[in-house]
PDB file of C-alpha atoms in Angstrom:
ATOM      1  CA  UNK A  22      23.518   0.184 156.849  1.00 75.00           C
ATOM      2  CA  UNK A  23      25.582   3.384 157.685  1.00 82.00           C
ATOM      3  CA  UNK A  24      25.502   4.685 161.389  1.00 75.00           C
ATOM      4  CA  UNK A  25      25.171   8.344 161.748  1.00 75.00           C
ATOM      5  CA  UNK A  26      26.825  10.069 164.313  1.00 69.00           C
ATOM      6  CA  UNK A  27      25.834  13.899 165.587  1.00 68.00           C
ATOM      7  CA  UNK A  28      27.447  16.371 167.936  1.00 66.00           C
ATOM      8  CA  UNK A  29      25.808  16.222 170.926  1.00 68.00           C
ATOM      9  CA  UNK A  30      26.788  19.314 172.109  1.00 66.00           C
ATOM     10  CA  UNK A  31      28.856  19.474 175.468  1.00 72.00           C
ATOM     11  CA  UNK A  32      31.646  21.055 176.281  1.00 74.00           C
ATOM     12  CA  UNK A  33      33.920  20.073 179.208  1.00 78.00           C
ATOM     13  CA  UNK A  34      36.613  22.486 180.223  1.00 79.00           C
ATOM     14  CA  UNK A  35      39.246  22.430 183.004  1.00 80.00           C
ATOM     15  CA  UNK A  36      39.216  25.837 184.883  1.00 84.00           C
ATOM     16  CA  UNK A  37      41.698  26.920 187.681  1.00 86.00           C
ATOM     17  CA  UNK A  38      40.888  28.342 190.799  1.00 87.00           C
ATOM     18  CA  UNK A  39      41.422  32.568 190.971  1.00 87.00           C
ATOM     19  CA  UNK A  40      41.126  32.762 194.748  1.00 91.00           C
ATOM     20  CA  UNK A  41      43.567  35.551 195.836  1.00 91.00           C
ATOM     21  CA  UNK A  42      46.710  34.373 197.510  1.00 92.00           C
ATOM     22  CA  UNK A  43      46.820  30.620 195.441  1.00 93.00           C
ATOM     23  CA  UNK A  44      49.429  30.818 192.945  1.00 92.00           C
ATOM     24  CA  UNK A  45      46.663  29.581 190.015  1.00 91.00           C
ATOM     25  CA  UNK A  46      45.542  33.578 190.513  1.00 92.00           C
ATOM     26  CA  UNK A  47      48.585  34.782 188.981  1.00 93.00           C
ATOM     27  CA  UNK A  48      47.253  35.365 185.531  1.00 92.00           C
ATOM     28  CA  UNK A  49      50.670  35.147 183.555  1.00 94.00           C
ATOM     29  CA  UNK A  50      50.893  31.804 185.117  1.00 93.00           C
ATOM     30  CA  UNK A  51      47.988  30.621 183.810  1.00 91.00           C
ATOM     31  CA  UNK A  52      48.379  31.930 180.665  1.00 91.00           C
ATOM     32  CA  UNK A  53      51.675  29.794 180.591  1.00 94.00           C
ATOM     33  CA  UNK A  54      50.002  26.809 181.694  1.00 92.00           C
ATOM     34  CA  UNK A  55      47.833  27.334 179.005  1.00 88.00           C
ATOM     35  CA  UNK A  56      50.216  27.389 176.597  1.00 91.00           C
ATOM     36  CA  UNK A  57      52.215  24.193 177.075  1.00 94.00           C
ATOM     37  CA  UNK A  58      49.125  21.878 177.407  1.00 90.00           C
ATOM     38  CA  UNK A  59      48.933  19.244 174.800  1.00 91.00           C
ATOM     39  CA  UNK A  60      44.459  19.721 174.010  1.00 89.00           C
ATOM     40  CA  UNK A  61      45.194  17.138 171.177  1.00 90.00           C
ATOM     41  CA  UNK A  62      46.806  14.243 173.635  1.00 91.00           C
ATOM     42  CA  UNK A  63      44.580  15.547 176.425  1.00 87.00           C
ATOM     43  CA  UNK A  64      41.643  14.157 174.502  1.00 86.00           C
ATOM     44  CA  UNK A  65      42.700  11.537 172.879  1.00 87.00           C
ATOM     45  CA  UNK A  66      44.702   9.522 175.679  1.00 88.00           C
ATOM     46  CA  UNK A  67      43.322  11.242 178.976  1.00 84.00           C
ATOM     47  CA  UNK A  68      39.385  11.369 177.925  1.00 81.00           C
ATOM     48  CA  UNK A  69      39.863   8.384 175.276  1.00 81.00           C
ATOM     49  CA  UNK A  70      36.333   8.598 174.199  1.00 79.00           C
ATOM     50  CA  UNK A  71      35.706   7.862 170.647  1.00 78.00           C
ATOM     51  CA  UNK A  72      34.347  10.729 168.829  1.00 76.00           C
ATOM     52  CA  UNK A  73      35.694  13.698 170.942  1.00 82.00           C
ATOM     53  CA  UNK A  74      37.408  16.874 169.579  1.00 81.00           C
ATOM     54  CA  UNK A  75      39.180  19.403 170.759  1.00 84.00           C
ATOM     55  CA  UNK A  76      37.244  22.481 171.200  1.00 79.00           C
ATOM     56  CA  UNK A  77      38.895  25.984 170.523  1.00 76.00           C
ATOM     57  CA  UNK A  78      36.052  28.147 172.040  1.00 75.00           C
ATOM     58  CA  UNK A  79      33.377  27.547 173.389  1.00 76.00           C
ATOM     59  CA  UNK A  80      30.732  28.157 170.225  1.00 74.00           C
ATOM     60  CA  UNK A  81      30.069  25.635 168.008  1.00 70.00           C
ATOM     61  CA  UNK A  82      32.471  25.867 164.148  1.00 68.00           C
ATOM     62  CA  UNK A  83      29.067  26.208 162.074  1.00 73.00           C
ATOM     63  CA  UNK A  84      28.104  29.159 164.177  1.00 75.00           C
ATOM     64  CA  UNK A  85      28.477  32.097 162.004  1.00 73.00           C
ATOM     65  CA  UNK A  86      27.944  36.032 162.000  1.00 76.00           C
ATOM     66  CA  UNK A  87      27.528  36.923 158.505  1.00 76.00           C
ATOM     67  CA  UNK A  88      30.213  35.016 156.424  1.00 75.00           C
ATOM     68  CA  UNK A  89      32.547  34.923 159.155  1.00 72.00           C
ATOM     69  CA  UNK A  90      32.843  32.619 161.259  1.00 65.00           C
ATOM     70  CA  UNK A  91      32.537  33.364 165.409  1.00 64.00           C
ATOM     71  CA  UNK A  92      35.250  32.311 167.132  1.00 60.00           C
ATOM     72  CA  UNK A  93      36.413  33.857 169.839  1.00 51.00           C
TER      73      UNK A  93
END
């Protein structure tokens, strides 16, 4: 017997806060932030849940317009 496994569909994303005055509104600094998190080791040791992925937006990879795939 095989076990099928499907995409259920979520997507779970860490946000900060842009609240004027907080240094997390400074967009450079998020933007650098950003940059140096690991999304690979941040899902596989910190979430740890078989069968999750890293997600680089926020629409599914199938979705298409045309032949070209939307990505954004």
């Amino acid at each position: 017997m095989r076990v099928k496994t499907f995409p259920t569909g979520h997507l779970f994303h860490i946000q900060f806060s842009h609240v004027a005055g907080m240094h997390s509104a400074n967009q450079s600094l998020r933007s650098a932030i950003s940059l140096v998190i690991d999304k690979e080791e941040l899902v596989n040791k910190v979430v740890a849940s078989p069968g999750t992925r890293v997600a680089d937006s926020m629409f599914h990879d199938w979705l298409t317009i045309g032949d070209t795939p939307y990505l954004t």
